[in-house]
Short mmCIF file of the N, C-alpha and C atoms (twelve columns), coordinates in Angstrom:
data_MODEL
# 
_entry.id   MODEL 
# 
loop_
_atom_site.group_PDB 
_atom_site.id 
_atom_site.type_symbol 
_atom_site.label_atom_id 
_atom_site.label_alt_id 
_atom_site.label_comp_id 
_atom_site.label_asym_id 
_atom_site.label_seq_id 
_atom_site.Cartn_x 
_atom_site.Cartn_y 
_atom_site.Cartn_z 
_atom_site.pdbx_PDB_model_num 
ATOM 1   N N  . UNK A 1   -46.562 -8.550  -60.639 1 
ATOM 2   C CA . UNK A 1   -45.995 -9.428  -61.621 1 
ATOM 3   C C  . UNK A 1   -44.884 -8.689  -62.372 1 
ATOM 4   N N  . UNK A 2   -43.962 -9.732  -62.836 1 
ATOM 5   C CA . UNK A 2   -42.485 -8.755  -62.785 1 
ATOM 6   C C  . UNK A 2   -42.943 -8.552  -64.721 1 
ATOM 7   N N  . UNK A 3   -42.399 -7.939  -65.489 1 
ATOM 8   C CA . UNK A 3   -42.062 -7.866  -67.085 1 
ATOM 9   C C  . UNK A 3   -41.221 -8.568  -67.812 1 
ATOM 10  N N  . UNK A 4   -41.215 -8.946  -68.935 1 
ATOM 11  C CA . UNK A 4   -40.389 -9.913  -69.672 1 
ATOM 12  C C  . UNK A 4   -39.385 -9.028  -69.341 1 
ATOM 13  N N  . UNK A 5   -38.936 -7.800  -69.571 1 
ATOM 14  C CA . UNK A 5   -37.878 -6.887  -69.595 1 
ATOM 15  C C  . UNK A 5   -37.216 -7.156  -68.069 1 
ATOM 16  N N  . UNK A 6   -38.091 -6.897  -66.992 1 
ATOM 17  C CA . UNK A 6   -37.615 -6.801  -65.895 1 
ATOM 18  C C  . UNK A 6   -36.509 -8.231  -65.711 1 
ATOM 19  N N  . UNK A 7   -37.114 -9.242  -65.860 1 
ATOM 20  C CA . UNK A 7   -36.489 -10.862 -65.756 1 
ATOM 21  C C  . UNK A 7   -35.237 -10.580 -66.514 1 
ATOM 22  N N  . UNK A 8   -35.553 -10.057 -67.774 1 
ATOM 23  C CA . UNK A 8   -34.225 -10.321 -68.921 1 
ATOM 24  C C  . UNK A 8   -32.913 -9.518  -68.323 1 
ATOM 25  N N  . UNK A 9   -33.398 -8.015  -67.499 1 
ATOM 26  C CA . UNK A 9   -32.647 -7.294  -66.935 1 
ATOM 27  C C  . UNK A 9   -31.993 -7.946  -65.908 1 
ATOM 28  N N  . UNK A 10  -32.790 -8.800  -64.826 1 
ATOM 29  C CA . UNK A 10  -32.139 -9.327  -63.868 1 
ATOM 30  C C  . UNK A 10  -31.010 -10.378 -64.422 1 
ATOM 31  N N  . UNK A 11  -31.278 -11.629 -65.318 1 
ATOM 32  C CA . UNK A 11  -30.931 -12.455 -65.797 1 
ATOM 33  C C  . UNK A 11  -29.317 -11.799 -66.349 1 
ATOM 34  N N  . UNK A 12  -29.462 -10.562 -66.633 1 
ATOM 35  C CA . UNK A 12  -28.397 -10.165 -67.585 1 
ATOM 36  C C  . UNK A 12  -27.459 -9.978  -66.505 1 
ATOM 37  N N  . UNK A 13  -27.974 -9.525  -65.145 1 
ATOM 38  C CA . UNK A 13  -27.260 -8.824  -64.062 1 
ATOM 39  C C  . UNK A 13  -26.772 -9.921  -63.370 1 
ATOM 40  N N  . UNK A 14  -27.108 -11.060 -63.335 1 
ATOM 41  C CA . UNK A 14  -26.273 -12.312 -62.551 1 
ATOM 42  C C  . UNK A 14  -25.931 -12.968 -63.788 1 
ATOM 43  N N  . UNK A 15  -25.630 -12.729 -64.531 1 
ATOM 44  C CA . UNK A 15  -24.964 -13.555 -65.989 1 
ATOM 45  C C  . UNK A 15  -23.654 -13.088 -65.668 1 
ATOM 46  N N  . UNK A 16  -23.979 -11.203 -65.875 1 
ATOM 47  C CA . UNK A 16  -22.748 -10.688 -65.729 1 
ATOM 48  C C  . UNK A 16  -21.601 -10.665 -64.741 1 
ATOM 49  N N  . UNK A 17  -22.301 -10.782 -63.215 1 
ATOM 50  C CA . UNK A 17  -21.756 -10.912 -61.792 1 
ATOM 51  C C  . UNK A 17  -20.874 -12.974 -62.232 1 
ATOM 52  N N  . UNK A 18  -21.613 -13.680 -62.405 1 
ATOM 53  C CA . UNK A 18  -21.025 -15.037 -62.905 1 
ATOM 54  C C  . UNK A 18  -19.934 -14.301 -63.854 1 
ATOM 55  N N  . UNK A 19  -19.953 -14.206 -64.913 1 
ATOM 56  C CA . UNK A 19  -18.733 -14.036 -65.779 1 
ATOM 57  C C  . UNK A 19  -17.555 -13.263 -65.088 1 
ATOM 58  N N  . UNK A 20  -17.673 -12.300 -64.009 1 
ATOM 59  C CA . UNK A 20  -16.719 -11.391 -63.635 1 
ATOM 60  C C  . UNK A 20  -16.193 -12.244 -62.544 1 
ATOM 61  N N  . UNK A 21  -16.816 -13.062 -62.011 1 
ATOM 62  C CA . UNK A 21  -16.555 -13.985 -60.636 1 
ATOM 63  C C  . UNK A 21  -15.556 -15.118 -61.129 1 
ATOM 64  N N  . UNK A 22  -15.764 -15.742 -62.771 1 
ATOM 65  C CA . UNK A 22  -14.915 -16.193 -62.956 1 
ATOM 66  C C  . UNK A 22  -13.641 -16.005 -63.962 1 
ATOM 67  N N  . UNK A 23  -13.808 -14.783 -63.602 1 
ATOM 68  C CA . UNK A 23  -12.490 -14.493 -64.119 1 
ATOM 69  C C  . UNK A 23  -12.713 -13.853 -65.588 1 
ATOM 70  N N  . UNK A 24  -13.753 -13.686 -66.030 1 
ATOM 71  C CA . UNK A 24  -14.497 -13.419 -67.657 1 
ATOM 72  C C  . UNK A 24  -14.146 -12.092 -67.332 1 
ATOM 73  N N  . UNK A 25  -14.434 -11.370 -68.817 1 
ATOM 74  C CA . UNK A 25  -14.569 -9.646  -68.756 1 
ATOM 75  C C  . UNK A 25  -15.831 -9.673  -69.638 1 
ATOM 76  N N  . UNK A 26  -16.031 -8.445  -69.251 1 
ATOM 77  C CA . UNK A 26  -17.276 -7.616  -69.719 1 
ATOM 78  C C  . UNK A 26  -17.143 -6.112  -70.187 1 
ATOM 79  N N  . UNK A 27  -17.445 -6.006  -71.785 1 
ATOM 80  C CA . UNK A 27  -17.230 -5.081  -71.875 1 
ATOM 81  C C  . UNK A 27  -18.728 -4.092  -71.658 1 
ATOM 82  N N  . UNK A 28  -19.235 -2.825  -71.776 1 
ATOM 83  C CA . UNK A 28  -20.112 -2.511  -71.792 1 
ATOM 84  C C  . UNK A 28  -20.199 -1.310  -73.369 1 
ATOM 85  N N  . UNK A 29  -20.980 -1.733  -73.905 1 
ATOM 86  C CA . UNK A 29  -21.770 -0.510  -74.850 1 
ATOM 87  C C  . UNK A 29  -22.914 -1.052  -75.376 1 
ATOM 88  N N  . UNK A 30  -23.533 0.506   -75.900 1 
ATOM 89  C CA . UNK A 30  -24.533 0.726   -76.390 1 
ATOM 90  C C  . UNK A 30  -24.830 -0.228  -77.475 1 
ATOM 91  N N  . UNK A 31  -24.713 -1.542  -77.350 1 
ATOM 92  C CA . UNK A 31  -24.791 -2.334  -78.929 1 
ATOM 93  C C  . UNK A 31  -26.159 -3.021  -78.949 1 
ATOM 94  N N  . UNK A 32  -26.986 -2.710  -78.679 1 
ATOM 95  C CA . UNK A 32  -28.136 -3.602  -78.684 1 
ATOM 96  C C  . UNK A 32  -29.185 -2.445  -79.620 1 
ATOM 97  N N  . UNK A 33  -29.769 -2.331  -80.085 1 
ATOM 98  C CA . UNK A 33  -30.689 -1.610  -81.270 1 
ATOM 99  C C  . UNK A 33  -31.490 -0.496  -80.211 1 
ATOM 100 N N  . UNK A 34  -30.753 0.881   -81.005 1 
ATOM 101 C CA . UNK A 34  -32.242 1.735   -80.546 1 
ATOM 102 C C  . UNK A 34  -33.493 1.596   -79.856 1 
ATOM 103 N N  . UNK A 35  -34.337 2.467   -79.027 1 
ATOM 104 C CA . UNK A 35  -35.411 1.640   -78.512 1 
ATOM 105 C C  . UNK A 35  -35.810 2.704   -77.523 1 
ATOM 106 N N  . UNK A 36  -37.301 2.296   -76.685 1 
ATOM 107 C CA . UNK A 36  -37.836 3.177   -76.119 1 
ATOM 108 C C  . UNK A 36  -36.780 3.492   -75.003 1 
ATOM 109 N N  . UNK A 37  -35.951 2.241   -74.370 1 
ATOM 110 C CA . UNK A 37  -35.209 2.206   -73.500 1 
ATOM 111 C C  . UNK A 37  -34.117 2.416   -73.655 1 
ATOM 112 N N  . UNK A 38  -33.608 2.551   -74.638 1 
ATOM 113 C CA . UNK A 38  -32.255 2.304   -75.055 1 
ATOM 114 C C  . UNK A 38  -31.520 3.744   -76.400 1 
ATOM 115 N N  . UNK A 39  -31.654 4.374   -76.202 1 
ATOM 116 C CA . UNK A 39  -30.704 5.435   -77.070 1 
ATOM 117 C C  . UNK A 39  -29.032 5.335   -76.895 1 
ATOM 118 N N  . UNK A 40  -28.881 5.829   -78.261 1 
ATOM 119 C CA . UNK A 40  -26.974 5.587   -78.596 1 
ATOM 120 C C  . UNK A 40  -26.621 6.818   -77.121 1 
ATOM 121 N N  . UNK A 41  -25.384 6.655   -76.639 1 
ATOM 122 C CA . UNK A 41  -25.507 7.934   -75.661 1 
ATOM 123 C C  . UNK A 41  -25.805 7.597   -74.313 1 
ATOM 124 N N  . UNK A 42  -27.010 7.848   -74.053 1 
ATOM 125 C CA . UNK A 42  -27.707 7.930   -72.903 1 
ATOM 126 C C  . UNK A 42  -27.725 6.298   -72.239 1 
ATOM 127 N N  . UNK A 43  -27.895 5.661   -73.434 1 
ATOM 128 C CA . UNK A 43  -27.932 4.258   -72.970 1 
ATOM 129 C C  . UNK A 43  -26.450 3.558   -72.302 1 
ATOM 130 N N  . UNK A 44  -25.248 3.811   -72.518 1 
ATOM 131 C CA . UNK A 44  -24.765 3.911   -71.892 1 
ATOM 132 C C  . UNK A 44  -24.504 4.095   -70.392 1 
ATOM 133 N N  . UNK A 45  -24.818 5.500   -70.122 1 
ATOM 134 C CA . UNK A 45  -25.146 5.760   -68.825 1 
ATOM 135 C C  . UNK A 45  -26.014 5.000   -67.901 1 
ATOM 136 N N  . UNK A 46  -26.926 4.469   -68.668 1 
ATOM 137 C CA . UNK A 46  -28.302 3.313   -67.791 1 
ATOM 138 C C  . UNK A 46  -27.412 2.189   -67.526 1 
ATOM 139 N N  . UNK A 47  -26.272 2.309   -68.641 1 
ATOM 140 C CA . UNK A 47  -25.830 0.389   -68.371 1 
ATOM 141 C C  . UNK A 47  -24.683 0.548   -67.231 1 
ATOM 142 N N  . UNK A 48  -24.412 1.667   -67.328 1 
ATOM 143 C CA . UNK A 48  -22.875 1.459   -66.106 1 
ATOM 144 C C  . UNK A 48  -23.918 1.085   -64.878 1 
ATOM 145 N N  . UNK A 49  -25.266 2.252   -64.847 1 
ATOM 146 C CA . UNK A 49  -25.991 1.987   -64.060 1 
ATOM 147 C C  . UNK A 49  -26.449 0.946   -63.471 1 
ATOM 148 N N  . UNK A 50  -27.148 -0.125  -64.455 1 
ATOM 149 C CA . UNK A 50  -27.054 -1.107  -64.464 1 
ATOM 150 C C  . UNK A 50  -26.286 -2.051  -63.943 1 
ATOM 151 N N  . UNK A 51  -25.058 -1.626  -63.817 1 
ATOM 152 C CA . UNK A 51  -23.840 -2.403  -63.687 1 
ATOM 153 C C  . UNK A 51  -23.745 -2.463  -62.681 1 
ATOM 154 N N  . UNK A 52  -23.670 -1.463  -61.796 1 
ATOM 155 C CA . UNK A 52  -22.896 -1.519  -60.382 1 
ATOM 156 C C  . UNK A 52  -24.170 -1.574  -59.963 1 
ATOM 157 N N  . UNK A 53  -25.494 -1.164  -60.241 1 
ATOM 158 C CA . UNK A 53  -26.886 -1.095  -58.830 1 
ATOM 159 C C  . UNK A 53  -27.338 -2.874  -59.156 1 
ATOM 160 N N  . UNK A 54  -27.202 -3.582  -60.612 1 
ATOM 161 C CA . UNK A 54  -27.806 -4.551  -60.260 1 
ATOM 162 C C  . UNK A 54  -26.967 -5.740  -60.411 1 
ATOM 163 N N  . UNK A 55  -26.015 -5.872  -61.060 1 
ATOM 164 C CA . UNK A 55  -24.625 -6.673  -61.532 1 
ATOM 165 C C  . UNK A 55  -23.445 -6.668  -60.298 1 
ATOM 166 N N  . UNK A 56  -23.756 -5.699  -59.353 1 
ATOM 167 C CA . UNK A 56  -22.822 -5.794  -58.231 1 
ATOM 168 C C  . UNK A 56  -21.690 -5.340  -58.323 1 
ATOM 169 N N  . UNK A 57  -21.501 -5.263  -59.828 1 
ATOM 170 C CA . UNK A 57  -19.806 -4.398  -59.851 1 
ATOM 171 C C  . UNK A 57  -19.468 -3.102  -59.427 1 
ATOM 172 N N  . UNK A 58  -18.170 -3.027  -58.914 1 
ATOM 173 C CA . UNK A 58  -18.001 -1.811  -58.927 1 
ATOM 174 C C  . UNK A 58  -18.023 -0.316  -59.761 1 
ATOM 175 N N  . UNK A 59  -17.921 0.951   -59.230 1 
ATOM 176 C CA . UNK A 59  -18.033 2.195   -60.401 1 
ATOM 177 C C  . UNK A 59  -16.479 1.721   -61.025 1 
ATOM 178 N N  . UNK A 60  -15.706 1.409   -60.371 1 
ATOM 179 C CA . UNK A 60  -14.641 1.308   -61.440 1 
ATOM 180 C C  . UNK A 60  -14.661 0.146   -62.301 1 
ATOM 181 N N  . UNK A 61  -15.178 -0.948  -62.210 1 
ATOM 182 C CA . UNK A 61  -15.039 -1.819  -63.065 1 
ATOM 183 C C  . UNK A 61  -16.018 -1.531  -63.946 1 
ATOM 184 N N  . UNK A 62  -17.185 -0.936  -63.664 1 
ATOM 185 C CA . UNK A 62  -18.140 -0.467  -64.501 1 
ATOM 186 C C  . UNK A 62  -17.218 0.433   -65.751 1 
ATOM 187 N N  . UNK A 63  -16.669 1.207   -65.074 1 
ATOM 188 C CA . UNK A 63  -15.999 2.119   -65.825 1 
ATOM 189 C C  . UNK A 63  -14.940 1.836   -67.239 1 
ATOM 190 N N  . UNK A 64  -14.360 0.812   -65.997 1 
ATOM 191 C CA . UNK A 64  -13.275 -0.216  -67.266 1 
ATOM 192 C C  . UNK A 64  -14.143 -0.936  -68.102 1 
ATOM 193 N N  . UNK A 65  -15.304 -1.473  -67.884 1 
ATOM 194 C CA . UNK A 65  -16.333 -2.232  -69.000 1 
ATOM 195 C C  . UNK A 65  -16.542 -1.426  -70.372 1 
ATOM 196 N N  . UNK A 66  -16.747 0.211   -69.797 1 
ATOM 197 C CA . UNK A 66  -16.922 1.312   -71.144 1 
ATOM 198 C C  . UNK A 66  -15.670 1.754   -71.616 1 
ATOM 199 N N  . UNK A 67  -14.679 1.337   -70.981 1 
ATOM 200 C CA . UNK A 67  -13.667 2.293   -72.101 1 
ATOM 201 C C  . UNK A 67  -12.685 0.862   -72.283 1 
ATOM 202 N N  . UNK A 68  -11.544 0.816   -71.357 1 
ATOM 203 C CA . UNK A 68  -10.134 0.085   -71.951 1 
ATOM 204 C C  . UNK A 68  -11.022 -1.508  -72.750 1 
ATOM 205 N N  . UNK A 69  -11.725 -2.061  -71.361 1 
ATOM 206 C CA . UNK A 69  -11.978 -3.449  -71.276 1 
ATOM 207 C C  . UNK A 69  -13.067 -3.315  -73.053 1 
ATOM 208 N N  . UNK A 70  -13.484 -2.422  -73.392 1 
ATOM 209 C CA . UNK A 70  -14.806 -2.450  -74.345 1 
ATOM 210 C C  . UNK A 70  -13.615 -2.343  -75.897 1 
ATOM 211 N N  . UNK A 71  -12.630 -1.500  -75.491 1 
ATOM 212 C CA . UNK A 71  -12.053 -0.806  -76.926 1 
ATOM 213 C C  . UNK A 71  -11.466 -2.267  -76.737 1 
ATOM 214 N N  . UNK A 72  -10.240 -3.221  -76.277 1 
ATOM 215 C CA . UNK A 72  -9.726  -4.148  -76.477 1 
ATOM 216 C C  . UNK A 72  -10.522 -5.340  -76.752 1 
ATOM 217 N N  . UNK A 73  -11.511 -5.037  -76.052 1 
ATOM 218 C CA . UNK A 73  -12.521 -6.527  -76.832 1 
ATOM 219 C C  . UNK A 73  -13.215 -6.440  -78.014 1 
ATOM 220 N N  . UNK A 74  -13.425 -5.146  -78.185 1 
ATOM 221 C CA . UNK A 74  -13.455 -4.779  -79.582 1 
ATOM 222 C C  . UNK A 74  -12.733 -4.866  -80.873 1 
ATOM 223 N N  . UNK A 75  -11.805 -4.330  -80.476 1 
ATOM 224 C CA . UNK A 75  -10.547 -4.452  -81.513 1 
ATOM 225 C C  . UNK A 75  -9.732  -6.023  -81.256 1 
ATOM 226 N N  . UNK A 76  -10.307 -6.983  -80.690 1 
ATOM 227 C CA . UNK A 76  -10.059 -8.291  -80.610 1 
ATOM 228 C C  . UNK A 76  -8.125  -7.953  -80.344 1 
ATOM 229 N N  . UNK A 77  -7.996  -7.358  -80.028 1 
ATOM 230 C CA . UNK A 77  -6.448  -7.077  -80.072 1 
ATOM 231 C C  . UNK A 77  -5.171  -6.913  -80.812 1 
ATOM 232 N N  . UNK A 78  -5.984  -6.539  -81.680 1 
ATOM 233 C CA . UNK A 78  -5.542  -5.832  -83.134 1 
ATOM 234 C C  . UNK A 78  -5.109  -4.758  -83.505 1 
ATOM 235 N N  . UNK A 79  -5.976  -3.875  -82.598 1 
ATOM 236 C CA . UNK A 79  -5.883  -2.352  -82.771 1 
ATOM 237 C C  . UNK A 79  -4.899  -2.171  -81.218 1 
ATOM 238 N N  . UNK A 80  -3.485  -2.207  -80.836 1 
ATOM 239 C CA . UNK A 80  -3.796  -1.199  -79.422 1 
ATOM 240 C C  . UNK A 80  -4.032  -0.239  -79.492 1 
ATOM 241 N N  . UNK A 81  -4.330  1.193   -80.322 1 
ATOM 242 C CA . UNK A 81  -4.693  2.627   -79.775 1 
ATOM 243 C C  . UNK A 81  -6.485  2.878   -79.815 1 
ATOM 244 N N  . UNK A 82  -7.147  1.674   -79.318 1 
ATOM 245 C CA . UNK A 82  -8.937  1.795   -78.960 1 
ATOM 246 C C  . UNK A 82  -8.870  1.548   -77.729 1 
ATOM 247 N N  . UNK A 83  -9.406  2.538   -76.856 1 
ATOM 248 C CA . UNK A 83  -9.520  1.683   -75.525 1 
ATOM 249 C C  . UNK A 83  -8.795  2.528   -74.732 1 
ATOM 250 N N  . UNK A 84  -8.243  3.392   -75.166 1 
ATOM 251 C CA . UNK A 84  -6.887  3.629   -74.053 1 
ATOM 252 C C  . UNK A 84  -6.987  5.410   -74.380 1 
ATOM 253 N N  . UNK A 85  -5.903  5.954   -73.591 1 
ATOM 254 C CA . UNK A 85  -5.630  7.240   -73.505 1 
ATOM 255 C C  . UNK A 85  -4.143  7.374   -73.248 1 
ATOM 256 N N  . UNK A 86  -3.636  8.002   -74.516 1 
ATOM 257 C CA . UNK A 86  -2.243  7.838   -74.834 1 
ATOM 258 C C  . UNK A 86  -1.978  9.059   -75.989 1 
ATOM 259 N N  . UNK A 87  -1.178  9.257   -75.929 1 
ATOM 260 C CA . UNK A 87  -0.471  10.326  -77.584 1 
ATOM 261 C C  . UNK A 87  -0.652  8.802   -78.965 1 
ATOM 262 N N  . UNK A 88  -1.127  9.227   -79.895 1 
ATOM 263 C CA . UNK A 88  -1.838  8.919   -80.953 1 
ATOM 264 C C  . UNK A 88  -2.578  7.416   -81.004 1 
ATOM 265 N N  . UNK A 89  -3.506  7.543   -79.363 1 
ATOM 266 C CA . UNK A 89  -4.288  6.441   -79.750 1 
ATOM 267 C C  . UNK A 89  -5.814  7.032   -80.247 1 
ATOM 268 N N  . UNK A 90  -7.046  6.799   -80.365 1 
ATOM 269 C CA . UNK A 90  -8.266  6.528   -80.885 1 
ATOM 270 C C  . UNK A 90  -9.122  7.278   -79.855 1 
ATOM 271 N N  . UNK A 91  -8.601  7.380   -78.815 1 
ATOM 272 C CA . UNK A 91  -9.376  7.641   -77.426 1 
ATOM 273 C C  . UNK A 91  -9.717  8.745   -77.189 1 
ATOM 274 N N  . UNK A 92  -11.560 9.332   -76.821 1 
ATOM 275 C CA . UNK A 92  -11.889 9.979   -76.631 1 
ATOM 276 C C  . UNK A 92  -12.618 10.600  -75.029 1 
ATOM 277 N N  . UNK A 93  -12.585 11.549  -74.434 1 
ATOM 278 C CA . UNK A 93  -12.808 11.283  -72.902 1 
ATOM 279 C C  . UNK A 93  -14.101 12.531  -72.649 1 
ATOM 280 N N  . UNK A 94  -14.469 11.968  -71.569 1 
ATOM 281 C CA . UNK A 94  -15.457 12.768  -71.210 1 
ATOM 282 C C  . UNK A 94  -15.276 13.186  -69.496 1 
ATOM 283 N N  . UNK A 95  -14.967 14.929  -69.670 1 
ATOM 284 C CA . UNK A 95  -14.751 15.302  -67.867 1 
ATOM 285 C C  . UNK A 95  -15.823 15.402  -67.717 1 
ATOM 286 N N  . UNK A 96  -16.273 15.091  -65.818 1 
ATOM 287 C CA . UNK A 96  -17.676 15.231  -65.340 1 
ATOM 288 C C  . UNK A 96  -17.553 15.779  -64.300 1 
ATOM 289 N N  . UNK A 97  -18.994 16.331  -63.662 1 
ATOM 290 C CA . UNK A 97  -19.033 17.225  -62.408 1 
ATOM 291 C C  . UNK A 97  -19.296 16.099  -61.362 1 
ATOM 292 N N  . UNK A 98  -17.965 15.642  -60.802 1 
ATOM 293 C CA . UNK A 98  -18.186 14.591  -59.852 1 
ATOM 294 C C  . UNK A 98  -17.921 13.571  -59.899 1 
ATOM 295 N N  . UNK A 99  -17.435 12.600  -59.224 1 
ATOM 296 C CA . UNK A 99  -16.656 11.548  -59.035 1 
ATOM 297 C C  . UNK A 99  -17.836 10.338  -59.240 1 
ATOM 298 N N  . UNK A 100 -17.481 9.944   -61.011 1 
ATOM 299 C CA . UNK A 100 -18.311 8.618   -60.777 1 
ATOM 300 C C  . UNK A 100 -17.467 6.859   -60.385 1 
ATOM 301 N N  . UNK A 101 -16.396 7.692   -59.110 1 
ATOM 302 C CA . UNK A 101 -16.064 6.015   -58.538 1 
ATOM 303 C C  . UNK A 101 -17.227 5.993   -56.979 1 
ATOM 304 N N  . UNK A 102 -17.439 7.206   -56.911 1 
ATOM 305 C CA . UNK A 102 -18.380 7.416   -55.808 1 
ATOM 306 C C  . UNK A 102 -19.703 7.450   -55.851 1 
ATOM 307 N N  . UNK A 103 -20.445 7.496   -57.366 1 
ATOM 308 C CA . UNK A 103 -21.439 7.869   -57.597 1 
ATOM 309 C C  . UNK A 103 -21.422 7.792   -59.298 1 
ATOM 310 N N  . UNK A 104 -21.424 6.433   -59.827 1 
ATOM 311 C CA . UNK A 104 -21.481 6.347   -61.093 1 
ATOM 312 C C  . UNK A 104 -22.694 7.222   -62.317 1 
ATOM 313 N N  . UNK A 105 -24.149 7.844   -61.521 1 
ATOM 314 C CA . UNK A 105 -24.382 8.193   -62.106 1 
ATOM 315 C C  . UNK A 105 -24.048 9.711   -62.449 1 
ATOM 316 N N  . UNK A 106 -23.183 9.823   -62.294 1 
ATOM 317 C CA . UNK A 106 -22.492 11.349  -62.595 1 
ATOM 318 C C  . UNK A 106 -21.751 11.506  -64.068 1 
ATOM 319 N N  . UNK A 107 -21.691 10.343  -64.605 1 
ATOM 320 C CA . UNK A 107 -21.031 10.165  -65.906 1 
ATOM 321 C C  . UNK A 107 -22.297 10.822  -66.942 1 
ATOM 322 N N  . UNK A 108 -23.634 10.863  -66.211 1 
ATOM 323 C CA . UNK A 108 -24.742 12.065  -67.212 1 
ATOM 324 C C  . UNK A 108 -24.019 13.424  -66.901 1 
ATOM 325 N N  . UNK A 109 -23.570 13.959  -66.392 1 
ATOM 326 C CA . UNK A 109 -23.476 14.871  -65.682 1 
ATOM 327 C C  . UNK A 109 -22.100 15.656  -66.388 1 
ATOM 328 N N  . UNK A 110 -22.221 15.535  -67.753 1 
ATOM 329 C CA . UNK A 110 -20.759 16.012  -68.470 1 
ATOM 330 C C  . UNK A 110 -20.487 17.554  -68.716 1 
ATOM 331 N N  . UNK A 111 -19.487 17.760  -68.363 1 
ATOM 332 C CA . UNK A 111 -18.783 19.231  -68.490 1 
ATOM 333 C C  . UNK A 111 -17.660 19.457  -69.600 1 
ATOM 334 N N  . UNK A 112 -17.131 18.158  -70.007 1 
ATOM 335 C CA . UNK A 112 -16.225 18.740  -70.930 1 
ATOM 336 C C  . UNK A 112 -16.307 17.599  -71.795 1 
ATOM 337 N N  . UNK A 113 -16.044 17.533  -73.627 1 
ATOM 338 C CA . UNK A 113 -15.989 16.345  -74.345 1 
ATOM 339 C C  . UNK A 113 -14.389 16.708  -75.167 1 
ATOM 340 N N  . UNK A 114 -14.084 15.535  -74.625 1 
ATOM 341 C CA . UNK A 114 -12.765 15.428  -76.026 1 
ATOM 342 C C  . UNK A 114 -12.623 14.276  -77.026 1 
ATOM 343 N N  . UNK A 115 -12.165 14.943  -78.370 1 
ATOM 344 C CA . UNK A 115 -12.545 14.058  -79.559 1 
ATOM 345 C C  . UNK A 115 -11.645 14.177  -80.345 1 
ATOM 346 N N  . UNK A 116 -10.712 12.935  -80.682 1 
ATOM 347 C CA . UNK A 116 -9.496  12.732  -81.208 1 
ATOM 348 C C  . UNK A 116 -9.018  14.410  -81.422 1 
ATOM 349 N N  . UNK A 117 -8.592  14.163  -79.546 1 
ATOM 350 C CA . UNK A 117 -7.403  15.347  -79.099 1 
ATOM 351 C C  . UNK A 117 -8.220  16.671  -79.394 1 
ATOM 352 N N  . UNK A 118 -9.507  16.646  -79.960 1 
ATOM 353 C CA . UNK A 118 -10.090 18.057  -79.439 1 
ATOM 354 C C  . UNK A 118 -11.214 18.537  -78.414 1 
ATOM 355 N N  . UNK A 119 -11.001 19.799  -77.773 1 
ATOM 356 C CA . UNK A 119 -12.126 19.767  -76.970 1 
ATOM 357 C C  . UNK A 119 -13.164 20.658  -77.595 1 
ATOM 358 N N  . UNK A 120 -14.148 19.694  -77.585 1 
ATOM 359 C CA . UNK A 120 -15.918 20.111  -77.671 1 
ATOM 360 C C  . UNK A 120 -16.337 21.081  -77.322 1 
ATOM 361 N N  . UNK A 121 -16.255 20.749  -76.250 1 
ATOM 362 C CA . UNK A 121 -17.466 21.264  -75.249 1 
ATOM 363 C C  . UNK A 121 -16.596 21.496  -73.735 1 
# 
């Protein structure tokens, strides 16, 4: 017998495949409340996951869901420097060990953080 969670997960994953089929965008973040499943961060990573193993999208559109497609639907189109990677926009990046257009879950897998133009880590 499947879990309320499991259904809601699927449900979310052909909601999302419908909206992208017609032409809709999707952004992806962490906006849904803390939780056993769900941490700021990490949760992320589950949803690209999410994205391409059960939503059907690709690692790159997954990809565009977390950064350009998320900062512009965010900033309702108000802000252009969210979303993007440019000389004095908002945008912060994360290098990884490995190509997540080949293997999205590699975006856990971080080696370098940059944060308005500095590096972290």
């Amino acid at each position: 017998m499947r879990s309320a969670a499991d259904w809601d997960a699927r449900l979310a994953a052909a909601l999302t495949w419908h909206v992208l089929e017609q032409g809709g965008e999707v952004g992806a973040g962490t906006d849904t409340p803390a939780g056993v499943d769900n941490l700021p961060g990490g949760g992320l990573h589950a949803e690209l996951a999410h994205l391409v193993n059960d939503a059907r999208v690709t690692p790159l559109q997954a990809l565009r869901a977390a950064t350009g497609t998320a900062g512009r639907l965010l900033a309702n189109g108000t802000v252009p420097w969210v979303g993007v990677l440019r000389p004095g926009a908002a945008g912060d990046a994360l290098i990884v060990n490995g190509d997540p257009l080949q293997d999205i879950t590699v975006t856990r897998r971080v080696r370098t953080v940059i944060h308005s133009g500095h590096v972290l880590a």
